Amino acid sequence: MKKIMGFKDKFAYSFFNFEAYSEFLAQGLRKSILYVFLVTLLFSVIINVKEINMIASEISVVQNDLSNNAPNFEFKNGVLSVDSDETIYNKHEGDFLFYLISSFIGNINTVNSLDSDAISIQDNLENDSSTFSIDDSMLSVSTDQSNYYTFIIDTKGKTDKNILNSYKDAVFLDSNSIYLRKDYRTVGTINFSDFSSININNENSGYYLSIIKILTPIVFFVVNPINSFITNLILGFLILGPFAVSIGSFMGVKLKYSRACTLSFYAMSLPLLLEALIHVAGIIMPEFFLIFSIITLIYCSLAIREIKNSDKSELNFMK
């Protein structure tokens, strides 16, 4: 099958036309790397459009909360002060801010655990997700697994970080720190003293959130595709390529390492498509990496078999 193939042809043939994989090999490793970059970019855009819209919506909700519902507050000289004599509970729906805090804590802190062996229960606050409540009696036991988490704020010392033991996912703020509770474990802290040069209050908080809203598309359309591309390269070179060499050897086809990597990059088309569809559908599959690898290696096997059957005189691809 000798023909000039553009990206669209390669993308289509990679799913069902295993004869085309011989031509993929002939075009070399560099073009396969370019191909996997373009496929990664394409699916990243599809995934990230949804993510950006969800994040922008969530930030708008937070901005509205801070403008219309939150009591006066100020963060200055590394100390948070809130104009409320009671503990504040705010049930917040969405994932972005929780993920942002989780990632930030993960980058600056080692894991901390507070009473991780204690029996934990998830909150069932009855107040609306866009309102603030200072009634701590509203905390109750529930087995509901809704996609929300709770902000608990107390700068007067009426409660402490141990309140998190009653929650699955929550964030507790006192005057000096932020504590994060995730999946029934308190996983880290942020000390406000590390950010003493920052000054935030009701008036300028909206400005900082607007900056995050502006930067989000840049991160998702530039940084995320690059990270995904690098991840796919590492997967192809370090895991799938060597496995493809072994599969070829088992099937009686001697594959040079670079050619095995070339096959694996084109064989990633279907797994990358499935990954994008699963993400857009909001399905969480922690084991998808294994599924991704298995499907890719199956495609490599089918391609190698086709190469072997179509040209029995050329079973040595070590050249």
Coordinates of N, CA, C and O in Angstrom, one line a residue, residues 114-259:
L114 N -4.8 13.7 60.1 CA -5.4 14.0 61.4 C -6.5 13.0 61.7 O -7.5 12.9 61.1
D115 N -6.2 12.1 62.7 CA -7.2 11.2 63.2 C -7.7 10.3 62.0 O -8.9 10.2 61.9
S116 N -6.8 9.9 61.1 CA -7.3 9.2 59.9 C -7.9 7.8 60.2 O -8.6 7.3 59.4
D117 N -7.8 7.3 61.4 CA -8.4 6.1 61.8 C -9.8 6.3 62.4 O -10.5 5.4 62.7
A118 N -10.1 7.6 62.6 CA -11.4 7.9 63.2 C -12.6 7.5 62.3 O -12.4 7.5 61.1
I119 N -13.7 7.2 62.8 CA -14.9 7.0 62.0 C -15.3 8.3 61.4 O -15.6 9.2 62.1
S120 N -15.4 8.3 60.1 CA -15.8 9.5 59.4 C -17.2 9.4 58.8 O -17.6 8.4 58.3
I121 N -17.9 10.5 58.7 CA -19.2 10.6 58.1 C -19.2 11.8 57.2 O -18.4 12.7 57.3
Q122 N -20.1 11.7 56.2 CA -20.2 12.9 55.3 C -21.3 13.8 55.7 O -22.3 13.4 56.2
D123 N -21.0 15.1 55.4 CA -22.0 16.1 55.9 C -23.2 16.1 55.0 O -23.2 15.6 53.8
N124 N -24.3 16.6 55.5 CA -25.6 16.7 54.7 C -26.1 18.1 55.0 O -27.2 18.2 55.5
L125 N -25.4 19.2 54.8 CA -25.8 20.5 55.0 C -27.0 20.8 54.2 O -27.0 20.6 53.0
E126 N -28.0 21.3 54.8 CA -29.3 21.6 54.0 C -29.3 23.0 53.4 O -30.1 23.3 52.5
N127 N -28.3 23.8 53.7 CA -28.3 25.1 53.1 C -27.9 25.0 51.6 O -27.2 24.1 51.2
D128 N -28.4 25.9 50.8 CA -28.1 25.9 49.4 C -26.6 26.1 49.1 O -25.9 26.8 49.9
S129 N -26.2 25.6 48.0 CA -24.7 25.6 47.7 C -24.2 27.0 47.4 O -23.0 27.3 47.5
S130 N -25.1 28.0 47.2 CA -24.6 29.3 46.9 C -24.8 30.3 48.1 O -24.7 31.5 47.9
T131 N -25.1 29.7 49.3 CA -25.3 30.6 50.4 C -24.3 30.2 51.5 O -23.8 29.1 51.6
F132 N -24.1 31.1 52.4 CA -23.2 30.9 53.6 C -24.1 30.7 54.8 O -25.1 31.4 55.0
S133 N -23.8 29.8 55.7 CA -24.5 29.6 56.9 C -23.6 29.7 58.1 O -22.5 29.2 58.0
I134 N -24.0 30.3 59.2 CA -23.2 30.3 60.4 C -23.9 29.5 61.5 O -23.6 29.7 62.7
D135 N -24.8 28.6 61.1 CA -25.5 27.7 62.0 C -24.8 26.4 62.0 O -25.1 25.5 61.2
D136 N -23.9 26.1 63.0 CA -23.2 24.9 63.0 C -24.1 23.7 63.4 O -23.6 22.5 63.3
S137 N -25.3 23.9 63.9 CA -26.2 22.8 64.2 C -26.7 22.1 63.0 O -27.4 21.1 63.1
M138 N -26.4 22.7 61.8 CA -27.0 22.1 60.6 C -26.2 20.9 60.1 O -26.5 20.2 59.2
L139 N -25.1 20.6 60.8 CA -24.3 19.4 60.5 C -25.0 18.1 60.9 O -25.4 18.0 62.0
S140 N -25.1 17.2 60.0 CA -25.8 15.9 60.3 C -25.2 14.8 59.6 O -24.5 15.0 58.6
V141 N -25.5 13.6 60.0 CA -25.0 12.4 59.3 C -25.8 12.1 58.1 O -27.0 12.2 58.0
S142 N -25.0 11.7 57.0 CA -25.7 11.3 55.8 C -24.8 10.4 55.0 O -23.6 10.4 55.1
T143 N -25.3 9.5 54.2 CA -24.6 8.6 53.3 C -24.6 9.1 51.9 O -24.2 8.5 51.0
D144 N -25.2 10.3 51.6 CA -25.3 10.9 50.3 C -23.9 11.1 49.7 O -23.0 11.6 50.4
Q145 N -23.7 10.8 48.4 CA -22.4 11.0 47.8 C -22.4 12.1 46.7 O -21.8 11.9 45.7
S146 N -23.1 13.2 47.0 CA -23.2 14.2 46.0 C -21.8 14.8 45.7 O -20.9 14.8 46.5
N147 N -21.7 15.4 44.5 CA -20.5 16.0 44.1 C -20.3 17.4 44.6 O -20.5 18.4 43.9
Y148 N -20.1 17.5 45.9 CA -19.9 18.8 46.5 C -18.9 18.6 47.7 O -18.6 17.5 48.1
Y149 N -18.4 19.7 48.1 CA -17.5 19.8 49.3 C -17.9 21.0 50.1 O -18.6 21.8 49.6
T150 N -17.4 21.1 51.3 CA -17.8 22.1 52.2 C -16.6 23.0 52.7 O -15.5 22.4 53.0
F151 N -16.8 24.3 52.6 CA -15.8 25.2 53.2 C -16.3 25.5 54.6 O -17.4 25.9 54.8
I152 N -15.4 25.3 55.6 CA -15.7 25.7 57.0 C -14.7 26.8 57.4 O -13.4 26.6 57.2
I153 N -15.2 27.9 57.8 CA -14.3 29.0 58.1 C -14.6 29.5 59.6 O -15.7 29.7 60.0
D154 N -13.5 29.5 60.4 CA -13.6 30.0 61.8 C -12.3 30.6 62.1 O -11.3 30.0 62.4
T155 N -12.3 31.9 62.2 CA -11.1 32.7 62.6 C -11.2 33.2 64.0 O -10.3 33.9 64.5
K156 N -12.2 32.8 64.8 CA -12.4 33.2 66.1 C -12.0 32.1 67.2 O -12.1 32.3 68.4
G157 N -11.7 30.9 66.7 CA -11.2 29.9 67.6 C -12.3 29.1 68.2 O -12.1 28.3 69.2
K158 N -13.6 29.1 67.6 CA -14.7 28.4 68.2 C -14.6 26.9 67.8 O -15.3 26.1 68.5
T159 N -14.0 26.6 66.7 CA -13.8 25.2 66.3 C -12.4 25.1 65.8 O -11.7 26.1 65.6
D160 N -11.9 23.8 65.5 CA -10.6 23.6 65.0 C -10.6 22.6 63.9 O -11.7 22.2 63.4
K161 N -9.4 22.3 63.4 CA -9.3 21.4 62.2 C -9.9 20.0 62.4 O -10.3 19.3 61.5
N162 N -10.2 19.6 63.7 CA -10.8 18.3 63.9 C -12.2 18.2 63.4 O -12.8 17.1 63.3
I163 N -12.8 19.3 63.1 CA -14.2 19.3 62.6 C -14.2 18.6 61.3 O -15.2 18.0 60.8
L164 N -13.0 18.5 60.6 CA -13.0 17.8 59.3 C -13.2 16.3 59.4 O -13.6 15.7 58.4
N165 N -13.1 15.8 60.6 CA -13.3 14.3 60.7 C -14.8 13.9 60.4 O -15.1 12.8 60.2
S166 N -15.7 14.9 60.4 CA -17.1 14.6 60.1 C -17.4 14.7 58.6 O -18.6 14.7 58.3
Y167 N -16.4 14.9 57.7 CA -16.7 15.2 56.3 C -15.9 14.3 55.4 O -14.8 13.8 55.8
K168 N -16.4 14.0 54.3 CA -15.7 13.2 53.2 C -14.7 14.2 52.5 O -13.5 13.9 52.4
D169 N -15.2 15.3 52.0 CA -14.4 16.3 51.3 C -14.8 17.7 51.8 O -15.9 18.1 51.8
A170 N -13.8 18.3 52.4 CA -14.0 19.6 53.0 C -12.7 20.4 53.1 O -11.6 19.9 53.0
V171 N -12.9 21.7 53.2 CA -11.7 22.6 53.4 C -12.0 23.4 54.7 O -13.1 24.1 54.8
F172 N -11.1 23.4 55.6 CA -11.2 24.2 56.9 C -10.2 25.4 56.9 O -9.0 25.1 56.6
L173 N -10.7 26.6 57.1 CA -9.8 27.7 57.2 C -9.9 28.3 58.6 O -11.0 28.6 59.1
D174 N -8.8 28.5 59.3 CA -8.7 29.3 60.5 C -7.9 30.6 60.2 O -7.7 30.9 59.0
S175 N -7.5 31.3 61.2 CA -6.8 32.6 60.9 C -5.4 32.4 60.3 O -4.8 33.3 59.8
N176 N -4.9 31.1 60.5 CA -3.5 30.9 60.1 C -3.2 29.9 59.0 O -2.1 29.9 58.5
S177 N -4.2 29.0 58.7 CA -4.0 27.9 57.8 C -5.2 27.5 57.1 O -6.3 27.8 57.4
I178 N -5.0 26.7 56.0 CA -6.0 26.0 55.3 C -5.7 24.5 55.5 O -4.6 24.0 55.3
Y179 N -6.8 23.7 55.8 CA -6.6 22.3 56.0 C -7.6 21.6 55.0 O -8.7 22.0 54.8
L180 N -7.1 20.6 54.2 CA -7.9 20.0 53.2 C -8.2 18.5 53.6 O -7.4 17.8 54.0
R181 N -9.5 18.2 53.5 CA -10.0 16.9 53.8 C -10.4 16.3 52.4 O -11.2 16.9 51.7
K182 N -9.9 15.1 52.1 CA -10.2 14.5 50.8 C -10.4 13.0 51.0 O -9.5 12.3 51.5
D183 N -11.5 12.5 50.6 CA -11.8 11.0 50.7 C -11.6 10.6 52.1 O -11.0 9.5 52.4
Y184 N -12.2 11.3 53.1 CA -12.2 11.0 54.5 C -10.9 11.1 55.2 O -10.7 10.5 56.3
R185 N -9.9 11.7 54.5 CA -8.6 11.9 55.2 C -8.1 13.3 55.0 O -8.3 13.9 53.9
T186 N -7.6 13.9 56.1 CA -7.0 15.2 56.0 C -5.6 15.1 55.4 O -4.7 14.5 56.0
V187 N -5.5 15.6 54.2 CA -4.3 15.2 53.4 C -3.2 16.3 53.4 O -2.1 16.1 52.9
G188 N -3.5 17.5 53.9 CA -2.4 18.5 53.9 C -2.9 19.9 54.4 O -4.1 20.1 54.7
T189 N -1.9 20.8 54.5 CA -2.2 22.1 55.0 C -1.4 23.1 54.2 O -0.4 22.9 53.5
I190 N -2.0 24.4 54.2 CA -1.3 25.5 53.7 C -1.2 26.5 54.8 O -2.2 26.9 55.4
N191 N 0.0 27.0 55.1 CA 0.2 28.0 56.1 C 0.2 29.4 55.5 O 0.9 29.7 54.6
F192 N -0.7 30.2 56.0 CA -0.9 31.6 55.5 C 0.4 32.4 55.6 O 0.6 33.4 54.8
S193 N 1.2 32.1 56.6 CA 2.4 32.9 56.8 C 3.4 32.8 55.6 O 4.2 33.7 55.4
D194 N 3.2 31.8 54.8 CA 4.0 31.7 53.6 C 3.6 32.7 52.5 O 4.3 32.8 51.5
F195 N 2.5 33.4 52.7 CA 2.0 34.3 51.7 C 1.7 35.7 52.3 O 0.7 36.3 52.0
S196 N 2.6 36.1 53.2 CA 2.3 37.3 53.9 C 2.3 38.6 53.0 O 1.8 39.6 53.4
S197 N 2.9 38.5 51.8 CA 2.9 39.7 50.9 C 1.6 39.9 50.2 O 1.4 40.9 49.5
I198 N 0.7 38.9 50.3 CA -0.6 39.0 49.6 C -1.7 39.7 50.4 O -1.8 39.4 51.6
N199 N -2.5 40.5 49.8 CA -3.5 41.2 50.5 C -4.8 41.0 49.7 O -5.0 41.5 48.6
I200 N -5.8 40.3 50.3 CA -7.1 40.0 49.6 C -8.2 40.4 50.6 O -8.2 40.1 51.8
N201 N -9.2 41.0 50.0 CA -10.5 41.3 50.8 C -11.7 41.1 49.8 O -11.5 40.7 48.7
N202 N -12.8 41.5 50.4 CA -14.1 41.4 49.5 C -14.0 42.2 48.2 O -14.4 41.7 47.2
E203 N -13.3 43.3 48.3 CA -13.3 44.2 47.1 C -12.4 43.7 46.0 O -12.8 43.8 44.8
N204 N -11.3 43.1 46.3 CA -10.3 42.7 45.3 C -10.4 41.2 45.0 O -9.6 40.8 44.1
S205 N -11.1 40.5 45.7 CA -11.1 39.0 45.5 C -11.7 38.7 44.1 O -11.2 37.7 43.5
G206 N -12.7 39.4 43.7 CA -13.2 39.2 42.3 C -12.2 39.4 41.2 O -12.2 38.7 40.2
Y207 N -11.3 40.4 41.5 CA -10.2 40.6 40.5 C -9.3 39.4 40.4 O -8.9 39.0 39.2
Y208 N -8.9 38.8 41.5 CA -8.0 37.7 41.4 C -8.7 36.5 40.8 O -8.1 35.7 40.0
L209 N -10.0 36.3 41.1 CA -10.7 35.2 40.5 C -10.9 35.4 39.0 O -10.8 34.5 38.2
S210 N -11.0 36.7 38.5 CA -11.1 37.0 37.1 C -9.8 36.6 36.4 O -9.8 36.1 35.3
I211 N -8.6 36.9 37.1 CA -7.4 36.5 36.5 C -7.3 35.0 36.3 O -6.8 34.5 35.3
I212 N -7.7 34.2 37.3 CA -7.8 32.8 37.2 C -8.6 32.3 36.0 O -8.3 31.4 35.3
K213 N -9.8 33.0 35.9 CA -10.7 32.7 34.8 C -10.0 32.9 33.4 O -10.2 32.2 32.4
I214 N -9.2 34.0 33.3 CA -8.5 34.3 32.1 C -7.4 33.3 31.8 O -7.2 32.9 30.7
L215 N -6.7 32.9 32.9 CA -5.5 32.1 32.7 C -5.9 30.6 32.4 O -5.1 29.9 31.8
T216 N -7.1 30.2 32.9 CA -7.5 28.8 32.7 C -7.5 28.3 31.3 O -6.9 27.3 31.0
P217 N -8.0 29.1 30.3 CA -7.9 28.6 28.9 C -6.5 28.4 28.4 O -6.2 27.5 27.6
I218 N -5.6 29.3 28.9 CA -4.2 29.2 28.5 C -3.6 27.9 29.0 O -2.9 27.2 28.2
V219 N -3.9 27.6 30.2 CA -3.3 26.4 30.8 C -3.9 25.2 30.1 O -3.2 24.3 29.8
F220 N -5.2 25.2 29.9 CA -5.9 24.0 29.3 C -5.6 23.8 27.9 O -5.5 22.7 27.4
F221 N -5.4 24.9 27.1 CA -5.1 24.7 25.7 C -3.7 24.7 25.3 O -3.3 24.4 24.2
V222 N -2.8 25.0 26.2 CA -1.4 25.0 25.9 C -0.6 24.0 26.8 O 0.0 23.1 26.4
V223 N -0.7 24.2 28.1 CA 0.0 23.4 29.1 C -0.5 21.9 29.1 O 0.3 21.0 29.0
N224 N -1.8 21.7 29.2 CA -2.4 20.4 29.3 C -2.1 19.5 28.0 O -1.7 18.4 28.2
P225 N -2.2 20.1 26.8 CA -1.9 19.2 25.6 C -0.4 18.8 25.6 O -0.1 17.7 25.2
I226 N 0.5 19.8 26.0 CA 1.9 19.4 26.1 C 2.2 18.4 27.1 O 2.9 17.4 26.8
N227 N 1.6 18.5 28.3 CA 1.7 17.4 29.3 C 1.2 16.1 28.8 O 1.9 15.0 29.0
S228 N 0.1 16.1 28.1 CA -0.5 14.8 27.6 C 0.4 14.2 26.5 O 0.6 13.0 26.5
F229 N 0.9 15.1 25.7 CA 1.8 14.6 24.6 C 3.1 14.0 25.2 O 3.5 12.9 24.8
I230 N 3.7 14.6 26.2 CA 4.9 14.1 26.8 C 4.6 12.8 27.5 O 5.4 11.8 27.4
T231 N 3.4 12.7 28.1 CA 3.0 11.4 28.8 C 2.9 10.3 27.8 O 3.3 9.2 28.0
N232 N 2.2 10.6 26.6 CA 2.1 9.6 25.6 C 3.4 9.2 25.0 O 3.6 8.0 24.7
L233 N 4.3 10.1 24.9 CA 5.7 9.8 24.4 C 6.4 8.8 25.4 O 7.0 7.8 24.9
I234 N 6.3 9.2 26.6 CA 7.0 8.3 27.6 C 6.4 6.9 27.6 O 7.1 5.9 27.7
L235 N 5.0 6.9 27.5 CA 4.3 5.6 27.5 C 4.8 4.8 26.3 O 5.0 3.6 26.4
G236 N 4.9 5.4 25.2 CA 5.2 4.7 23.9 C 6.7 4.2 24.0 O 7.0 3.1 23.6
F237 N 7.6 5.1 24.4 CA 9.0 4.8 24.4 C 9.4 3.8 25.5 O 10.3 2.9 25.3
L238 N 8.8 3.9 26.7 CA 9.3 3.1 27.8 C 8.5 1.9 28.1 O 9.0 0.9 28.7
I239 N 7.2 1.9 27.6 CA 6.4 0.7 28.0 C 5.9 0.0 26.7 O 6.2 -1.2 26.5
L240 N 5.1 0.7 25.9 CA 4.5 0.1 24.7 C 5.5 -0.4 23.7 O 5.3 -1.5 23.1
G241 N 6.5 0.4 23.4 CA 7.5 0.1 22.4 C 8.2 -1.2 22.8 O 8.2 -2.2 21.9
P242 N 8.8 -1.3 24.0 CA 9.4 -2.6 24.3 C 8.5 -3.8 24.3 O 8.9 -4.9 23.9
F243 N 7.2 -3.6 24.7 CA 6.2 -4.7 24.6 C 6.0 -5.1 23.2 O 5.8 -6.3 22.9
A244 N 5.9 -4.1 22.3 CA 5.7 -4.4 20.9 C 6.8 -5.2 20.3 O 6.6 -6.1 19.5
V245 N 8.1 -4.9 20.7 CA 9.2 -5.7 20.3 C 9.1 -7.1 20.7 O 9.3 -8.1 19.9
S246 N 8.7 -7.3 22.0 CA 8.5 -8.7 22.5 C 7.4 -9.4 21.7 O 7.5 -10.6 21.4
I247 N 6.3 -8.7 21.4 CA 5.2 -9.3 20.7 C 5.6 -9.7 19.3 O 5.3 -10.8 18.8
G248 N 6.4 -8.8 18.7 CA 6.9 -9.1 17.3 C 7.8 -10.3 17.3 O 7.7 -11.2 16.5
S249 N 8.7 -10.4 18.3 CA 9.6 -11.6 18.4 C 8.8 -12.9 18.6 O 9.1 -13.9 18.0
F250 N 7.7 -12.8 19.5 CA 6.9 -14.0 19.7 C 6.2 -14.4 18.4 O 6.0 -15.6 18.2
M251 N 5.9 -13.5 17.5 CA 5.1 -13.8 16.3 C 6.1 -14.0 15.1 O 5.6 -14.2 14.0
G252 N 7.4 -14.0 15.4 CA 8.3 -14.3 14.3 C 8.7 -13.1 13.5 O 9.2 -13.3 12.4
V253 N 8.5 -11.9 14.0 CA 8.8 -10.7 13.2 C 9.8 -9.9 14.1 O 9.5 -9.5 15.2
K254 N 11.0 -9.7 13.5 CA 12.0 -9.0 14.2 C 11.8 -7.5 14.0 O 12.0 -7.0 12.9
L255 N 11.4 -6.8 15.1 CA 11.2 -5.3 15.0 C 12.3 -4.5 15.7 O 12.7 -4.8 16.8
K256 N 12.8 -3.6 15.0 CA 13.7 -2.6 15.6 C 12.9 -1.8 16.6 O 11.7 -1.5 16.5
Y257 N 13.6 -1.4 17.7 CA 12.9 -0.7 18.8 C 12.2 0.6 18.3 O 11.0 0.8 18.6
S258 N 12.8 1.3 17.4 CA 12.2 2.6 16.9 C 11.0 2.2 16.0 O 10.0 3.0 16.1
R259 N 11.0 1.1 15.3 CA 9.8 0.7 14.5 C 8.7 0.2 15.5 O 7.5 0.5 15.2

